[in-house]
Short mmCIF file of C-alpha atoms in Angstrom, two decimals:
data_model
loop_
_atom_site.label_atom_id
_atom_site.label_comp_id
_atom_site.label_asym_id
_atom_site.label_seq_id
_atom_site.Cartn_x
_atom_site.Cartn_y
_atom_site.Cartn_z
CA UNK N 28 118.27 109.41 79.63
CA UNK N 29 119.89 106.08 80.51
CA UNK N 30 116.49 104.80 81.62
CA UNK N 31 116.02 104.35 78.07
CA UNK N 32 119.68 103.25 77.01
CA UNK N 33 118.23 99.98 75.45
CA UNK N 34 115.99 102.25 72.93
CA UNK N 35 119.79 103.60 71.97
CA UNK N 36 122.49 101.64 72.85
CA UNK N 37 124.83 102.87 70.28
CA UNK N 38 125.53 106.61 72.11
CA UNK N 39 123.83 108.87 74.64
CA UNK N 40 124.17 112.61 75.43
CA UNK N 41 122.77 115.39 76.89
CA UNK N 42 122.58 119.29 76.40
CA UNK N 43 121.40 121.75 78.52
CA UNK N 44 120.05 125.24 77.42
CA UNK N 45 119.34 127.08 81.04
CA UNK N 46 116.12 125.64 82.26
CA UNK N 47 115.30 123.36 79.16
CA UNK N 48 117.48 120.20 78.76
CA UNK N 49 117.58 117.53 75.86
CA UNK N 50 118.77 114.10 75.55
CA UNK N 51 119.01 111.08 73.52
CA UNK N 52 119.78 107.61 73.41
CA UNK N 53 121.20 106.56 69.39
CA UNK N 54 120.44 103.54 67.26
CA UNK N 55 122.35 104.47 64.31
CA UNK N 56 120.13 103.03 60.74
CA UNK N 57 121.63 106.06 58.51
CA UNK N 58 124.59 107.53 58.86
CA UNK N 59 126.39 105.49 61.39
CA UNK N 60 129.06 108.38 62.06
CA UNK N 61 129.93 110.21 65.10
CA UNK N 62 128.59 113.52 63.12
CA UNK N 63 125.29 112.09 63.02
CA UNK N 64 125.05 112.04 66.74
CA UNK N 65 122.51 113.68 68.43
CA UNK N 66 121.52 116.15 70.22
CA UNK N 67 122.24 117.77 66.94
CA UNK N 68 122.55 121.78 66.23
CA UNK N 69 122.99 123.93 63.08
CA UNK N 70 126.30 125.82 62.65
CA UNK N 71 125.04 128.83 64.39
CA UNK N 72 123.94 126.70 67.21
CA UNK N 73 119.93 128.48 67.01
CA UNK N 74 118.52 125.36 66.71
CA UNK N 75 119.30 122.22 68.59
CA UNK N 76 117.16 118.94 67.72
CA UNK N 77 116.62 115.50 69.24
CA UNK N 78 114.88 112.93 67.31
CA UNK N 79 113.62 109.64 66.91
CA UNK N 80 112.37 107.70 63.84
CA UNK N 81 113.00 108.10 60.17
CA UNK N 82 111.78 110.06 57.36
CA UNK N 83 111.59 108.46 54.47
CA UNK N 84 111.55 111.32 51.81
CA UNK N 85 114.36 113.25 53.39
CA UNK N 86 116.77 112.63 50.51
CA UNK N 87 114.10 114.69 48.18
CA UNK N 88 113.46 117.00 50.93
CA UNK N 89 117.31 117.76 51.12
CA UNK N 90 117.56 117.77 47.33
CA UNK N 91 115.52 121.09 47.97
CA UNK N 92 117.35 122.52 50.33
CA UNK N 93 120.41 122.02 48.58
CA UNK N 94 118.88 123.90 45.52
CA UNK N 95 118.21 126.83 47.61
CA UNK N 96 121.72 127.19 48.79
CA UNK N 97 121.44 124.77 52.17
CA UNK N 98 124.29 122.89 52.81
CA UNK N 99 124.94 119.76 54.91
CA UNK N 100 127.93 117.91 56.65
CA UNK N 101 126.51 114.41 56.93
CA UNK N 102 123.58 111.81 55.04
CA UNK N 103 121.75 111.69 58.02
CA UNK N 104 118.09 112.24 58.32
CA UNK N 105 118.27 114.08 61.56
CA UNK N 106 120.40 117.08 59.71
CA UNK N 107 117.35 117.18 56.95
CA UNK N 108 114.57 117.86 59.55
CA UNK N 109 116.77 120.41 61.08
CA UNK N 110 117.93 122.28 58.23
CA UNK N 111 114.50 121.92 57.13
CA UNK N 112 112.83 123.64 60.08
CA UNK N 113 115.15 126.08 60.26
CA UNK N 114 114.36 126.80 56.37
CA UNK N 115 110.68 126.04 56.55
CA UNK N 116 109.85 126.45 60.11
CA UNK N 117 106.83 124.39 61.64
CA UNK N 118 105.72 123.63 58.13
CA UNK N 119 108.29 121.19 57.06
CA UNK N 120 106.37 118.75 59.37
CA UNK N 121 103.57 117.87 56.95
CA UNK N 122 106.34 117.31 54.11
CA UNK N 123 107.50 114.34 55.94
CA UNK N 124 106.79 111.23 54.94
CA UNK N 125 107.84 109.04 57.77
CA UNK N 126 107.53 108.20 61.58
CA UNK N 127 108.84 110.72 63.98
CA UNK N 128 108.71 112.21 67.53
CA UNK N 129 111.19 115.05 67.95
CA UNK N 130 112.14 118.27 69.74
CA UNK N 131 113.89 121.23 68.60
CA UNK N 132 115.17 123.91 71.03
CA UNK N 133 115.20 127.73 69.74
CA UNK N 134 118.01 129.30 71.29
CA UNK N 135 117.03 132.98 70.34
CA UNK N 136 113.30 132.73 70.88
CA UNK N 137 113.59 130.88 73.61
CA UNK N 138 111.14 128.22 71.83
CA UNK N 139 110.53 124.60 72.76
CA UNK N 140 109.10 122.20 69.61
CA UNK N 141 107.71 118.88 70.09
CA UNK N 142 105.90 117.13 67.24
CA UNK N 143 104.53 113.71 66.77
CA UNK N 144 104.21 111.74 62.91
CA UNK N 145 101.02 112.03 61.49
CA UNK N 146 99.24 108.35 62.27
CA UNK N 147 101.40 108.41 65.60
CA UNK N 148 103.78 105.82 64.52
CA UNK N 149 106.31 107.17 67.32
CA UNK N 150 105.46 107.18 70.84
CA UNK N 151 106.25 110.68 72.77
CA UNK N 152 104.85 111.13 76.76
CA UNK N 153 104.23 114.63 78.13
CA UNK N 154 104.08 115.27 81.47
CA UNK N 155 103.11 118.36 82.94
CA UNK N 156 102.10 120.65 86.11
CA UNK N 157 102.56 124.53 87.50
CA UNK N 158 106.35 124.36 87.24
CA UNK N 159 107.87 121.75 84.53
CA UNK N 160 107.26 119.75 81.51
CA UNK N 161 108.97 116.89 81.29
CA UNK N 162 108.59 114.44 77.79
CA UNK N 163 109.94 111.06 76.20
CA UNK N 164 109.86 108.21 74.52
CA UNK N 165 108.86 106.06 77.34
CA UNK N 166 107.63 106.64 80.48
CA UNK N 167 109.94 104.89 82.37
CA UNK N 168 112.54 108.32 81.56
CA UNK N 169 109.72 110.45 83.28
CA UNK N 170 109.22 108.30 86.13
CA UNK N 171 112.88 108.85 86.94
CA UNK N 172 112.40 112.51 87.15
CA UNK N 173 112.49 114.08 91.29
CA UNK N 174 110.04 116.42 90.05
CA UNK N 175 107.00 114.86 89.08
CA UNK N 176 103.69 113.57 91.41
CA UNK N 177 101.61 111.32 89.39
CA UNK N 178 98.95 109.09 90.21
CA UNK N 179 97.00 106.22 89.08
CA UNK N 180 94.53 107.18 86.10
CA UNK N 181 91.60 105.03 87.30
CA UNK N 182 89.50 105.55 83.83
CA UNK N 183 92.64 104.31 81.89
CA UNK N 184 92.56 101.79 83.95
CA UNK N 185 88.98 100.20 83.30
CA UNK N 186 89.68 101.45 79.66
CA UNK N 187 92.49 99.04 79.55
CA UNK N 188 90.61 96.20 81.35
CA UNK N 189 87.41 96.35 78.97
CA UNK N 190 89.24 97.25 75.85
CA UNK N 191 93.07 96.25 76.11
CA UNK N 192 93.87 99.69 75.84
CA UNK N 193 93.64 103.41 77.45
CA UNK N 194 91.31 105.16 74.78
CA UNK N 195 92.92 108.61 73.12
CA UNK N 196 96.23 109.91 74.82
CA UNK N 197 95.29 108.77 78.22
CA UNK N 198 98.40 106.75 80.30
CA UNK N 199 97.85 104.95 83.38
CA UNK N 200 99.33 108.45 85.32
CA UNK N 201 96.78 111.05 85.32
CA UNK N 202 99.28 113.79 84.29
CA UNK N 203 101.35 112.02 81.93
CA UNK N 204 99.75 111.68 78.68
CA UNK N 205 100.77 110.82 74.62
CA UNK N 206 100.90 113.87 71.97
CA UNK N 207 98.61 113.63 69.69
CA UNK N 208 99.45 112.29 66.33
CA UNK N 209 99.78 115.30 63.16
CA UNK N 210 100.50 117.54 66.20
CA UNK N 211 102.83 119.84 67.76
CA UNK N 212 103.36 122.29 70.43
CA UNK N 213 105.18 125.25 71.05
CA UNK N 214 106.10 125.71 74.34
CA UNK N 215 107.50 128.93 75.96
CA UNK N 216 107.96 130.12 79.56
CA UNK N 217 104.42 131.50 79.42
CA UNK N 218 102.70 129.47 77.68
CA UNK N 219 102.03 126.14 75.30
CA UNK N 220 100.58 126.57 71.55
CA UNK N 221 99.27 123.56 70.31
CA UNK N 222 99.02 123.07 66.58
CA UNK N 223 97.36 120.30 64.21
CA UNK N 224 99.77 120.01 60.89
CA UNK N 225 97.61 116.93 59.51
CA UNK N 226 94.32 115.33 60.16
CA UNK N 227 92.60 112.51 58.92
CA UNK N 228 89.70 113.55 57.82
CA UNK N 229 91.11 116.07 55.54
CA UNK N 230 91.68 113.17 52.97
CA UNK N 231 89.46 113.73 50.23
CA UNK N 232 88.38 110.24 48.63
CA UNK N 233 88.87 109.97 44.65
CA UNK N 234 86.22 108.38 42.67
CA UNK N 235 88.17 105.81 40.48
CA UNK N 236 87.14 102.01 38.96
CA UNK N 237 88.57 98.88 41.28
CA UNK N 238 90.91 97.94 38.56
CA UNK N 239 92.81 101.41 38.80
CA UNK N 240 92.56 101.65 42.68
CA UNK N 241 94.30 97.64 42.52
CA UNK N 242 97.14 99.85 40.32
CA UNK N 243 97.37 102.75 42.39
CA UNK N 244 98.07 100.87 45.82
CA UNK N 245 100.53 98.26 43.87
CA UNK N 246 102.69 101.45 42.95
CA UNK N 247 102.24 103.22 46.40
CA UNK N 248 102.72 99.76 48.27
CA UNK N 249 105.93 99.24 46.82
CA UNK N 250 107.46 103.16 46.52
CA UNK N 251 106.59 102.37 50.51
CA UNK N 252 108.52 99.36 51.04
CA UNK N 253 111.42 100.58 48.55
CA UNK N 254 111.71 103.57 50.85
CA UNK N 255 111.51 101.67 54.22
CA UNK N 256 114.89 99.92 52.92
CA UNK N 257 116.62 103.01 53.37
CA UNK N 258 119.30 102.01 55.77
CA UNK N 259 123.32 101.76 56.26
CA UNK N 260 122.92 98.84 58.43
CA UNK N 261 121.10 95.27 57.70
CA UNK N 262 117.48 95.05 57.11
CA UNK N 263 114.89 92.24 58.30
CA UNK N 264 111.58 91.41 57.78
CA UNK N 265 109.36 90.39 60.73
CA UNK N 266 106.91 87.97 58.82
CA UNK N 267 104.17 86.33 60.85
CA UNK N 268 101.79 85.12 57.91
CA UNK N 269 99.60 87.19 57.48
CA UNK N 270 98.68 89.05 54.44
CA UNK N 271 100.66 92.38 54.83
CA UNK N 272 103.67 91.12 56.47
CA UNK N 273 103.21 88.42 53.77
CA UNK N 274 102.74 91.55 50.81
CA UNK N 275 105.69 93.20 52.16
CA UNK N 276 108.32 90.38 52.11
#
């Protein structure tokens, strides 16, 4: 966990459910309180998350929940996508609008979550052989592990040195590899379920004139930026010159 203390500098903790063990390193954007810490559980303690990115829409999402009776103890994010997998289960991941790679730990079913946003925004490393399953944010945490053998992925290799990058979830370590994005995975002693929850090419195309499509994206563009300045700590702008760093300042 501390490998990746400059991902989180503001806390760290750990929590450790018999053989499965979570733990996260905090930049606090929303809800800078000590409440908002993570790893984060419900009151009865089923569910235990870690997480890492923002949703955007979670304020409507918990508007929802608190409709249907759900209530909350802090304005964080992280309490929304709990409460709302606990309400919704795996299908409050495609009602996110947002970037996200998280677990969530099922202390009764003995269940182990890990899902990735839908254009993989997030970065989240799985590595895996006959006896553990280790995952983070960076692969420097896995490296640290006693447990794991890896060795050099020479095709990721050549794919990086012809196209500047490993192609699909490939890593330079031939059992450490990237979730795919609009995914997630159940994991239990037994076995691993792996699930789509969004895909690309099930975006239908709409057959409207250029001037409306020039509307359309001038609304969505800026509900998009208005929501990205959801924060209770000072936003920037990283502007370079071109002409969407350019659109969005």
């Amino acid at each position: 966990n501390n490998a990746i203390k400059h991902r989180g500098p503001d806390y760290g903790s750990v929590k450790v459910f018999g053989n499965v063990g979570l733990g996260h390193r905090r930049l606090s954007i929303i809800d800078l309180s000590n409440e908002a810490n993570q790893p984060m559980s419900c009151e009865d303690n089923r569910y235990t998350i870690i997480f890492n990115g923002e949703v955007y829409n979670f304020i409507e999402i918990k508007n929802k929940l608190q409709l249907e009776g759900v209530k909350f103890y802090t304005s964080s994010d992280t309490e929304v996508i709990l409460k709302s997998f606990k309400f919704y289960g795996s299908k409050c991941f495609s009602m996110f609008n947002g970037m996200f790679a998280l677990a969530i730990y099922d202390e009764i079913e003995k269940e182990l979550i890990l899902a990735r946003d839908q254009f993989g925004i997030k970065p989240l490393y799985i590595y895996q052989d006959e006896n553990s399953l280790i995952f983070s944010s960076e692969k420097k945490a896995i490296l640290k592990s006693d447990k794991i053998n890896v060795n050099l992925n020479k095709q990721a290799l050549l794919e990086y040195i012809w196209f500047g990058n490993p192609l699909g979830n490939e890593t330079f370590y031939d059992n450490i590899n990237e979730l795919d994005p609009g995914t997630f995975l159940k994991i239990t002693k037994n076995k691993i379920e792996k699930n789509k929850f969004f895909n690309i090419n099930n975006i239908r195309e709409t057959n409207i004139s250029e001037e409306d499509a020039i509307k359309k994206i001038k609304i969505l563009f800026e509900e998009s930026v208005k929501r990205h300045l959801i924060s209770d700590v000072p936003v920037g702008v990283f502007l370079s010159g071109g002409i969407d760093s350019s659109a969005i300042t």
